[in-house]
XYZ file of C-alpha atoms in Angstrom:
657
model
C 88.984 -20.985 8.503
C 85.903 -20.242 6.568
C 83.280 -17.713 8.129
C 79.927 -18.992 7.696
C 77.291 -15.610 8.012
C 73.997 -14.668 6.480
C 72.220 -11.385 6.512
C 68.646 -11.035 8.441
C 66.094 -9.404 7.161
C 62.971 -7.773 9.080
C 59.676 -8.694 8.161
C 57.637 -6.271 6.050
C 54.942 -7.291 8.173
C 55.820 -5.159 11.123
C 56.503 -1.487 9.188
C 58.460 1.604 11.472
C 55.866 4.306 12.323
C 57.205 6.920 9.890
C 56.314 10.197 11.424
C 59.284 12.301 10.204
C 58.100 12.427 6.726
C 53.977 13.318 7.337
C 54.109 14.981 10.831
C 53.275 17.969 8.610
C 49.993 18.681 7.904
C 48.190 18.832 4.734
C 46.639 21.894 5.884
C 49.467 23.851 7.405
C 52.965 23.265 5.673
C 54.650 25.474 8.016
C 54.520 23.554 11.108
C 57.696 21.745 12.245
C 58.022 18.043 11.123
C 58.696 15.146 13.193
C 57.455 16.321 16.519
C 54.370 13.674 17.116
C 55.232 10.516 19.379
C 53.722 8.203 16.832
C 52.066 7.966 13.240
C 48.960 7.411 14.852
C 48.391 11.046 15.913
C 50.762 12.840 13.630
C 49.067 14.928 11.419
C 45.430 15.067 12.593
C 44.960 19.004 13.363
C 42.634 20.710 10.975
C 42.972 24.449 11.383
C 42.426 27.441 9.336
C 44.835 29.612 10.456
C 48.581 28.708 9.317
C 50.655 28.228 12.316
C 48.874 26.147 14.969
C 47.664 22.738 15.286
C 49.411 19.574 17.432
C 51.313 18.294 14.492
C 54.794 19.745 15.708
C 53.953 19.120 19.465
C 56.904 20.892 21.425
C 56.658 20.288 25.330
C 57.397 23.745 27.203
C 56.433 24.108 30.705
C 54.159 27.319 31.120
C 56.764 28.182 33.983
C 59.948 27.763 31.912
C 58.126 29.469 29.181
C 57.332 32.400 31.439
C 60.930 32.010 32.727
C 62.122 32.855 29.736
C 60.425 35.944 28.320
C 58.227 37.184 31.481
C 55.282 37.110 32.802
C 52.052 37.070 30.246
C 50.742 40.762 29.899
C 46.976 40.648 31.467
C 45.452 42.455 28.522
C 46.522 43.865 25.484
C 48.642 46.801 25.461
C 49.772 46.100 29.426
C 53.275 47.250 30.309
C 55.362 43.939 30.644
C 56.394 43.483 34.733
C 59.855 44.764 35.469
C 62.468 42.290 34.816
C 60.743 41.175 31.810
C 62.056 44.115 29.218
C 64.519 42.730 26.508
C 68.147 44.692 26.431
C 69.409 44.313 23.046
C 72.903 45.621 24.687
C 73.378 42.715 26.769
C 72.225 39.720 24.196
C 73.796 38.609 21.075
C 72.066 38.604 18.165
C 71.044 34.926 18.075
C 69.461 35.244 22.154
C 67.974 38.822 21.402
C 66.062 37.344 18.311
C 64.780 34.505 20.256
C 63.890 35.811 23.132
C 61.705 38.725 20.619
C 60.200 35.500 19.197
C 59.122 34.382 22.491
C 57.946 37.614 23.469
C 55.844 38.194 20.240
C 54.666 34.198 20.566
C 53.526 35.110 24.645
C 51.813 38.521 23.198
C 49.989 36.285 20.793
C 49.076 33.954 23.132
C 47.380 36.568 25.409
C 45.465 38.130 22.781
C 44.007 34.792 22.025
C 43.302 34.243 25.813
C 41.597 37.194 26.120
C 38.877 36.590 23.262
C 38.756 32.729 24.120
C 37.600 34.212 27.561
C 35.227 36.683 25.879
C 33.475 33.561 24.264
C 35.369 33.817 20.738
C 35.581 30.109 19.267
C 37.696 30.123 16.612
C 40.344 32.214 19.227
C 39.292 29.195 21.921
C 40.289 27.147 18.569
C 43.867 28.541 18.142
C 44.878 29.548 22.049
C 43.876 25.450 22.888
C 45.753 24.422 19.941
C 48.761 26.407 20.903
C 48.926 24.991 24.331
C 48.598 21.376 23.212
C 51.462 21.943 21.134
C 53.266 23.464 24.155
C 52.293 20.222 25.851
C 50.113 21.999 28.423
C 47.466 19.932 28.488
C 45.445 20.757 31.434
C 45.010 24.139 29.987
C 44.429 23.416 26.493
C 41.706 21.110 27.407
C 39.054 23.738 28.435
C 39.481 25.719 25.755
C 39.716 22.902 22.985
C 36.054 21.446 24.678
C 34.414 25.133 24.455
C 35.230 25.242 20.691
C 34.654 21.797 19.972
C 31.092 22.318 21.652
C 30.554 25.217 19.461
C 31.331 23.177 16.286
C 34.378 24.120 15.309
C 35.795 21.180 13.781
C 39.601 21.450 13.946
C 38.788 21.795 17.963
C 37.091 18.165 17.886
C 40.016 17.211 16.534
C 42.514 18.402 18.418
C 40.640 17.377 21.360
C 40.536 14.512 20.251
C 44.309 14.421 20.160
C 44.640 15.479 23.584
C 42.391 13.312 25.216
C 43.959 10.480 23.626
C 47.617 11.459 24.767
C 45.870 11.222 28.272
C 45.036 7.747 27.957
C 41.219 8.569 27.331
C 40.915 6.745 24.078
C 37.082 5.956 23.630
C 36.414 9.665 24.238
C 39.098 10.978 22.044
C 37.299 8.590 19.112
C 34.404 10.204 19.856
C 35.586 13.730 19.230
C 37.329 12.282 16.340
C 34.332 11.272 14.530
C 32.628 13.977 15.230
C 35.397 15.898 13.283
C 35.522 12.988 10.775
C 31.315 13.808 9.921
C 32.177 17.117 9.601
C 34.787 16.365 7.018
C 38.258 16.402 8.622
C 40.775 14.399 6.779
C 43.101 14.312 9.648
C 40.253 13.153 12.184
C 39.129 10.276 9.957
C 42.661 9.125 9.852
C 42.877 8.943 13.389
C 39.622 7.612 13.975
C 40.757 4.881 11.359
C 43.594 3.999 13.438
C 41.665 3.569 16.203
C 39.487 1.198 14.593
C 42.120 -0.730 13.399
C 43.511 -0.967 16.715
C 40.724 -2.293 18.075
C 40.162 -4.776 15.164
C 37.352 -3.282 13.635
C 38.764 -3.184 10.383
C 35.559 -2.770 8.179
C 35.290 0.629 9.655
C 38.580 1.053 9.757
C 39.069 0.759 5.940
C 35.848 3.286 5.524
C 37.145 6.165 7.429
C 40.820 5.616 6.115
C 39.467 5.193 2.662
C 37.689 8.711 3.337
C 41.052 10.375 4.680
C 42.758 9.158 1.921
C 40.084 10.599 -0.804
C 40.544 13.713 0.767
C 44.636 14.215 0.187
C 45.607 13.132 3.607
C 49.173 11.113 2.732
C 48.907 9.416 5.975
C 45.621 8.189 5.689
C 46.657 6.917 1.923
C 49.749 5.372 3.523
C 47.608 3.700 6.709
C 44.735 2.409 4.231
C 47.805 0.590 2.144
C 49.222 -0.975 5.195
C 45.688 -2.098 6.059
C 45.054 -3.696 2.817
C 48.615 -5.506 2.362
C 48.038 -6.963 6.032
C 44.635 -8.139 3.980
C 46.850 -9.248 1.155
C 44.497 -6.846 -1.081
C 46.400 -5.899 -4.108
C 44.903 -2.571 -3.964
C 47.430 -1.731 -1.063
C 50.359 -1.036 -3.927
C 47.991 2.123 -5.510
C 47.182 3.774 -1.828
C 51.404 3.235 -1.143
C 51.865 4.659 -4.416
C 49.547 7.972 -3.536
C 51.250 8.273 -0.212
C 54.766 7.765 -1.619
C 53.891 10.574 -4.580
C 53.117 12.822 -1.661
C 56.214 12.864 0.349
C 55.835 9.640 2.479
C 58.885 7.723 2.689
C 57.524 4.674 4.571
C 55.165 4.492 1.575
C 57.463 4.438 -0.764
C 60.004 1.989 0.798
C 56.875 -0.108 1.026
C 56.036 0.232 -2.547
C 59.316 -0.797 -3.578
C 59.449 -4.029 -1.423
C 56.159 -5.225 -3.012
C 57.655 -4.161 -6.189
C 60.864 -5.999 -6.251
C 58.817 -9.366 -4.649
C 56.799 -8.884 -8.019
C 60.414 -8.731 -10.026
C 60.150 -5.785 -10.931
C 63.509 -4.279 -9.807
C 63.881 -1.699 -11.975
C 60.855 0.377 -10.649
C 61.454 -1.352 -6.894
C 64.710 0.812 -7.406
C 63.358 3.896 -8.382
C 61.136 3.882 -5.013
C 64.025 2.754 -3.006
C 66.079 5.746 -4.205
C 62.845 7.791 -3.420
C 62.477 6.798 0.064
C 66.658 6.898 0.301
C 66.723 10.598 -0.551
C 64.479 11.025 2.530
C 66.748 9.489 4.544
C 64.947 6.049 4.797
C 67.677 4.084 6.596
C 66.044 0.505 5.242
C 65.766 1.960 1.801
C 69.217 3.215 1.392
C 70.263 -0.540 2.621
C 68.021 -2.165 0.017
C 69.055 0.428 -2.766
C 72.728 -0.538 -1.873
C 71.843 -4.367 -1.954
C 70.574 -4.153 -5.457
C 73.313 -1.890 -6.842
C 75.847 -4.305 -5.789
C 73.866 -6.863 -7.256
C 74.231 -5.337 -10.582
C 77.836 -4.538 -10.011
C 78.392 -7.877 -10.984
C 78.508 -6.647 -14.664
C 79.330 -3.065 -14.204
C 81.866 -2.368 -11.265
C 81.431 1.395 -11.051
C 78.481 0.951 -9.482
C 80.071 -0.417 -6.178
C 81.011 3.242 -5.229
C 77.517 4.158 -5.383
C 76.343 0.887 -3.272
C 78.616 1.947 -1.004
C 77.526 5.407 -0.428
C 73.785 4.234 -0.043
C 75.280 1.901 2.975
C 76.868 4.471 4.333
C 74.242 6.550 4.555
C 72.026 3.845 6.244
C 74.712 3.047 8.879
C 74.931 6.415 9.600
C 70.843 6.676 10.127
C 71.142 3.842 12.577
C 70.769 0.533 10.430
C 73.570 -1.921 11.419
C 73.084 -4.249 8.790
C 73.876 -1.426 6.493
C 77.257 -0.972 8.452
C 77.673 -4.911 8.160
C 77.232 -4.778 4.394
C 79.178 -1.847 4.005
C 82.157 -3.955 5.607
C 82.138 -6.594 3.758
C 82.171 -4.018 0.538
C 85.382 -2.537 2.185
C 86.875 -5.897 2.829
C 86.248 -7.194 -0.978
C 88.018 -4.072 -1.860
C 90.722 -4.616 0.071
C 90.485 -2.386 2.837
C 90.198 -5.314 6.156
C 91.256 -2.307 8.756
C 87.563 -0.119 7.649
C 85.568 -3.226 7.214
C 86.665 -4.301 11.088
C 85.279 -0.673 12.066
C 82.321 -0.926 10.706
C 81.329 -4.501 11.718
C 82.500 -3.177 15.218
C 80.027 -0.752 15.332
C 76.918 -3.286 13.753
C 77.938 -5.919 15.935
C 77.839 -3.655 18.869
C 74.308 -2.909 17.602
C 73.157 -6.391 18.233
C 74.097 -7.768 13.887
C 75.092 -10.928 14.617
C 76.451 -11.345 10.840
C 79.012 -8.414 11.982
C 80.251 -10.214 14.800
C 80.738 -13.305 12.915
C 82.738 -11.595 10.420
C 84.920 -9.195 13.299
C 85.628 -12.922 14.959
C 86.875 -13.827 11.800
C 89.389 -11.126 11.499
C 90.728 -11.528 14.616
C 90.814 -15.458 14.290
C 92.900 -14.437 10.362
C 95.462 -12.643 13.117
C 95.813 -15.270 15.376
C 93.884 -13.257 18.052
C 91.506 -16.404 19.824
C 90.167 -14.797 22.475
C 88.873 -11.937 20.735
C 87.169 -13.803 17.975
C 86.379 -16.361 20.743
C 84.744 -12.969 22.405
C 82.957 -11.755 19.255
C 81.311 -15.081 18.116
C 79.906 -15.296 21.395
C 78.260 -11.944 20.550
C 76.824 -13.388 17.497
C 75.483 -16.446 19.329
C 74.076 -13.970 21.687
C 72.521 -12.056 19.001
C 70.577 -15.232 18.052
C 73.180 -15.927 15.061
C 74.106 -19.834 15.465
C 76.485 -18.957 12.700
C 78.461 -18.033 16.584
C 78.335 -21.539 17.433
C 79.589 -22.761 14.122
C 82.573 -20.597 14.306
C 83.633 -21.126 17.786
C 83.656 -24.978 16.873
C 85.861 -24.006 14.172
C 88.327 -21.914 16.580
C 88.368 -24.717 19.055
C 89.371 -27.411 16.708
C 91.880 -24.675 15.155
C 93.767 -24.455 18.698
C 93.260 -28.259 19.401
C 90.391 -27.761 21.631
C 88.624 -31.005 19.920
C 86.172 -31.853 22.654
C 85.002 -28.039 23.026
C 84.592 -28.011 19.269
C 82.378 -31.071 18.806
C 79.903 -29.616 21.884
C 80.063 -26.209 19.724
C 79.638 -28.335 16.585
C 76.812 -30.199 18.363
C 74.876 -26.728 19.267
C 74.754 -25.367 16.211
C 73.627 -28.701 14.205
C 70.453 -29.363 16.626
C 69.592 -25.507 15.704
C 69.786 -26.373 12.230
C 73.077 -25.210 10.844
C 74.066 -27.634 7.757
C 77.738 -26.787 8.124
C 77.767 -27.533 11.601
C 75.681 -30.820 10.980
C 78.428 -31.744 8.303
C 81.545 -30.657 10.406
C 80.111 -32.963 13.483
C 79.512 -35.946 11.078
C 83.229 -35.497 10.239
C 84.579 -35.376 13.822
C 82.218 -38.464 14.580
C 83.654 -40.353 11.534
C 87.358 -39.404 12.399
C 86.383 -40.786 15.592
C 85.280 -44.195 14.270
C 81.491 -43.842 14.722
C 80.483 -44.413 11.433
C 76.780 -45.287 12.707
C 76.756 -41.687 14.355
C 78.012 -39.929 11.771
C 75.647 -41.140 8.701
C 72.534 -39.668 10.002
C 74.372 -35.784 10.791
C 75.810 -36.558 6.919
C 72.496 -36.844 5.835
C 70.617 -34.222 7.786
C 73.355 -31.783 6.873
C 73.018 -32.665 3.090
C 68.915 -33.055 3.159
C 69.032 -29.304 4.304
C 71.483 -28.391 1.270
C 74.985 -28.602 2.509
C 76.918 -29.467 -0.486
C 80.244 -30.730 1.628
C 77.372 -32.866 3.628
C 76.306 -34.432 0.185
C 79.889 -35.489 -1.054
C 80.927 -36.966 2.210
C 77.444 -38.923 2.356
C 78.856 -40.154 -1.232
C 82.049 -40.809 0.395
C 80.517 -43.131 3.060
C 78.513 -44.968 0.554
C 81.696 -45.757 -1.761
C 83.649 -47.024 1.539
C 80.842 -49.777 1.870
C 80.702 -50.298 -2.092
C 77.706 -49.027 -2.604
C 77.897 -47.381 -5.554
C 74.649 -46.902 -6.523
C 73.716 -44.619 -3.469
C 77.284 -43.164 -3.592
C 76.606 -41.863 -7.480
C 73.513 -40.444 -6.518
C 74.944 -38.101 -3.718
C 77.859 -37.279 -5.582
C 75.214 -36.206 -8.412
C 73.748 -33.954 -5.997
C 76.901 -32.627 -4.889
C 78.096 -32.061 -8.396
C 74.848 -30.200 -9.526
C 75.657 -27.918 -6.704
C 78.917 -27.015 -8.017
C 81.132 -29.631 -5.863
C 84.073 -30.109 -8.235
C 85.203 -33.484 -6.100
C 81.869 -34.814 -6.456
C 81.987 -33.960 -10.440
C 85.798 -35.394 -10.242
C 84.305 -38.941 -8.630
C 81.644 -39.296 -11.284
C 84.053 -38.781 -14.164
C 86.359 -41.290 -13.097
C 83.656 -43.757 -12.936
C 82.618 -42.660 -16.402
C 86.112 -42.977 -18.113
C 86.174 -46.608 -16.605
C 83.042 -47.374 -18.179
C 84.706 -46.193 -21.397
C 82.117 -43.104 -21.504
C 84.502 -40.801 -22.633
C 82.220 -38.006 -23.853
C 80.821 -38.242 -20.336
C 83.714 -38.488 -18.557
C 85.030 -35.054 -20.296
C 82.019 -33.313 -19.665
C 82.408 -34.077 -15.802
C 85.935 -33.264 -15.664
C 84.963 -29.903 -16.860
C 82.785 -29.652 -14.435
C 85.340 -30.792 -11.885
C 87.571 -28.127 -13.057
C 84.727 -25.270 -13.399
C 84.671 -26.504 -9.698
C 88.204 -26.022 -8.626
C 89.239 -29.485 -8.846
C 93.046 -29.482 -9.832
C 92.752 -32.917 -10.212
C 89.784 -32.852 -12.591
C 91.320 -30.036 -14.668
C 94.392 -32.580 -14.929
C 92.606 -35.891 -15.574
C 90.636 -33.429 -18.106
C 94.238 -32.288 -20.090
C 95.418 -35.855 -19.792
C 92.212 -37.026 -21.514
C 92.162 -34.370 -24.309
C 96.072 -35.312 -24.557
C 95.435 -38.442 -25.621
C 92.781 -37.818 -28.045
C 95.402 -35.294 -29.643
C 93.143 -33.076 -31.437
C 92.989 -30.435 -28.614
C 96.233 -29.273 -27.764
C 95.795 -25.642 -26.974
C 93.106 -26.589 -24.731
C 94.939 -29.269 -23.108
C 98.015 -27.288 -22.264
C 95.640 -24.565 -20.910
C 93.794 -27.123 -17.973
C 97.389 -28.550 -17.547
C 98.788 -24.964 -16.732
C 95.572 -24.528 -14.439
C 95.969 -27.654 -12.625
C 100.081 -26.758 -12.418
C 99.313 -23.201 -10.682
C 97.072 -24.863 -8.272
C 100.046 -27.185 -7.375
C 99.167 -30.386 -8.874
C 102.550 -31.768 -9.188
C 102.064 -34.430 -12.050
C 100.425 -31.522 -13.857
C 103.729 -29.325 -13.358
C 106.004 -32.395 -14.506
C 103.562 -32.013 -17.742
C 104.043 -28.564 -17.754
C 107.906 -29.150 -17.833
C 107.673 -31.984 -20.129
C 105.709 -29.889 -22.714
C 108.463 -26.692 -22.271
C 111.325 -29.201 -22.517
C 109.984 -30.640 -25.928
C 109.776 -27.111 -27.046
C 113.181 -26.201 -26.305
C 111.925 -23.784 -23.504
C 114.517 -25.086 -20.828
C 114.403 -22.552 -18.486
C 110.265 -22.507 -18.150
C 110.903 -26.368 -17.931
C 113.513 -26.285 -14.965
C 110.754 -23.544 -13.540
C 107.669 -26.254 -13.720
C 110.129 -29.247 -12.306
C 112.020 -27.160 -9.546
C 108.353 -26.508 -8.098
C 107.161 -30.013 -8.503
C 110.656 -31.411 -7.204
C 110.147 -29.254 -4.047
C 107.005 -30.081 -3.119
C 107.931 -33.649 -3.439
C 107.673 -35.168 -6.520
C 110.180 -37.612 -7.594
C 109.397 -37.457 -11.539
C 110.188 -33.832 -11.133
C 113.412 -34.464 -9.140
C 114.739 -36.856 -11.955
C 113.860 -34.948 -14.812
C 115.639 -31.827 -13.345
C 118.388 -33.803 -12.881
C 118.515 -34.500 -16.005
C 117.569 -31.263 -17.721
C 120.693 -29.799 -14.937
C 123.249 -32.781 -16.605
C 122.614 -31.905 -20.325
C 123.452 -28.533 -19.181
C 126.731 -29.534 -17.477
C 125.564 -29.106 -13.859
C 126.596 -32.610 -12.867
C 127.143 -32.101 -8.930
C 123.721 -30.481 -8.735
C 122.089 -33.571 -11.025
C 123.750 -36.080 -8.659
C 121.636 -34.442 -5.912
C 118.292 -34.411 -7.560
C 119.171 -38.047 -8.699
C 119.624 -38.976 -5.025
C 116.597 -37.470 -3.764
C 114.290 -38.946 -6.400
C 116.008 -42.223 -5.667
C 115.300 -41.687 -2.004
C 111.832 -41.397 -2.657
C 111.654 -45.128 -4.492
C 112.330 -43.523 -8.601
C 113.826 -46.700 -10.043
C 115.269 -44.944 -13.101
C 117.107 -42.782 -10.753
C 118.651 -45.291 -8.686
C 120.190 -47.081 -12.093
C 121.485 -43.662 -13.516
C 123.191 -43.089 -9.744
C 124.309 -46.727 -10.078
C 125.926 -45.875 -13.752
C 127.364 -42.660 -12.295
C 128.953 -44.643 -9.586
C 130.422 -46.774 -12.126
C 131.839 -44.133 -14.009
C 133.663 -42.866 -11.121
C 135.099 -46.258 -10.110
C 132.781 -46.702 -7.060
C 131.736 -50.940 -7.579
C 130.456 -51.081 -4.194
C 128.099 -47.908 -4.612
C 126.725 -49.079 -7.901
C 125.914 -52.374 -6.803
C 123.994 -50.678 -3.920
C 122.253 -48.663 -6.613
C 121.516 -51.972 -8.610
C 119.856 -53.417 -6.011
C 117.194 -50.143 -5.047
C 116.449 -50.064 -9.047
C 115.371 -53.650 -9.339
C 113.606 -53.586 -5.603
C 111.890 -50.039 -7.199
C 111.070 -50.736 -10.748
C 109.563 -50.608 -13.084
C 110.239 -53.913 -15.111
C 112.355 -52.969 -17.843
C 114.250 -50.817 -14.858
C 114.788 -53.776 -12.702
C 115.566 -56.012 -15.684
C 118.497 -53.434 -16.911
C 119.589 -53.196 -13.404
C 120.124 -56.452 -12.947
C 122.030 -57.191 -15.794
C 124.412 -54.003 -14.985
C 124.515 -55.899 -11.400
C 125.216 -59.165 -13.000
C 127.992 -57.881 -15.233
C 129.042 -55.973 -12.132
C 129.525 -59.369 -10.204
C 131.529 -61.096 -13.208
C 133.982 -58.446 -13.706
C 134.547 -58.131 -10.003
C 135.203 -61.735 -10.071
C 137.336 -61.895 -13.314
C-alpha cells in the first residue's frame, strides 16, 4: 500500500496574536509578560513609576486578596486586625516570603488610596492601575477617571484599557485618543488597532505609525501587519523594527516574507530568532528548511529533529507529524507512530493517514480504518483514498470503488486514476477514460501513463506517444520504456538509448535490461552494459539474471554463474533452468542436472527436451527418448526440431531393424 499524504499550510494572512513576547511595556521592563488576553490591549499602559500598569493583569478578587494577607489598614501606621499578623514560625520560608510580599503590597495600596482620596492624581493613577492589574475594574474606574480628568495621560490610556475590557469600546477610543494626542505610544497603538478593526485603515495607519516611530514594538508589528494586508512593500521594514526589538511573531512574519522572496538564508536566520523565543511555527519552518538542506548535508537532520520536537512540544501538530516522518526515515517506526498519534489526536490529517498506514502494514485493518476515517474527518481527502486502498487490499472491491469515487470527486488525482483502473478492469472503458484524463490533467503521472496505454490499445499511437511523453517527463520509467521501444523499432538507436536510460533511471528493470542489451550489441560499452544488466538482475529481471550468469560463465566464474542461474530458475526462467542443468552436468552433478532439464522441458524449452532424449537413449530407455524427441519437435526452435526429428527417425529405424 502506498500512503498518499500532504502537509497542510496555514495562511500567512491570519497571524496569531503574539502577546507573550511584548506584553512587557518598553516603559516598564519589570512588568510580568504574557498576562494580557490579546495583543490589542498588551503593552498599552504608560506610567512614570516602575511596577504599575495593566500590561500584566492578574485577576485576584479583593476578598481573596484580603483573606490571604488580612484586612487593609485604614491608614499608614494603623495596627493590623487580630489574626492578620504573620507568624514566621508557623510558615515555611516560601509561604512566609509570599505572605510578607502580599502584606507589603497591601500597605502600599493603602498609602496610594489615602493619597488618591486626598486628591493626588499621580496616586490615583497608581492605585487605579494596581486595581486594574488585579482585575478589580469597578474599584479602579473612579480613580483612573479622576486622574485622566486631571490630565495624566497614562491614566487616560489605562482607563481606555479598562473600558475596552468592559465592552465600552467607543468611550475607550476617546480616552486612548486623548492619551495618544498627549504623546502616549501605547495609547496610539491601541487606538490604531481599534480603528483598523472598524475599517478606518488610513486613520489606523497614522496612529500605528505614531506608535512605531515612538519605539513601540507592538505598534511597529501592527503597522507591518496592516501594510502586508494592503500588499505594501514597507511592511517588511516595520516587521524588522519590531523583530529587532524582540517581537517573535514579527520575526516569524519577516522570515516568511524573505522565504517567499527566495532568500532562504535570511529567512532561516529570522526563523531561528523567532524559534529561539519559542515560536512553534517558526521552529516548524526552520526544521523544514534544515531538512531540505540535509539532502546534501545529513548532519542537519538531528538539528531539524530538535526544532520539530520543540515546535511539537509547544503545541504545533504539523511539527509532530514532520518529526514522525523523520523518525520513520531513520528506521524508528515505533517512535514515529507515537508522534503521529499525538499529531493525529490534535487534528492533523496527514499524521492520521501516516498512522493508518503503520497499522495497515501490520495487518491491523480495523485500526488502520479508524485513523483513515480520522484523517477524512480532519478534512484530508487522502483519508478517503487510503480507505479505498485498504478495502481493495482486503477484497472489499465495492467499498473500495465508493471511497475512490468520493476522493476523486473531491479532486484527489490518484483516486481518479484508481477509480479509472477499477472501471477499466470491469470492462467499462468509456467510463474509465474521463477519470484517467482528469487524473492526468491534475498531474498524476500514473494517470498519464495509463491514458497512453488506453490509446495504444486502440491503435491511436500518436495520442499514446503524447501521454507517454508527458508521463516520462515526470520520471515515469515505464512510459519512457514505451517511447524507447518505438525509437528502436524506427532505427533511431541514439534516441532509443536516451529513452532507455530515462526508463532505467525511473526504476524500470526492463528498461535497464534493454539498455544493456543495446549496448551489448554495439560492443563498445561492455562495462556499462554489465552495470545495467546487474541493476536489472538485482531488481528481479529474470532475463538479466540469465545474462549475468552467461557472462560470469564466460569468465570462468562458475560459482557466480550458478548463483545467477539458480535465482532466475527458481523464479520460473526455463532458460536459466536449462543453463543451470548444463553447468551442473559439467560439474558431475548429473542427477541434479536432470531435475533442472526436466523443469525447463516441462516449461517448453526445446533444447532441454532434446537433451533429455539423448540422456534417455544413453540409459537405454527408447520409449522415454521417443517422448522427449516429440516434445522437442513441438517446442522448437527450428534447428532443435530438425535435430529431434532426425534422432526420432534414427530411433525408429533402429527399433524396426
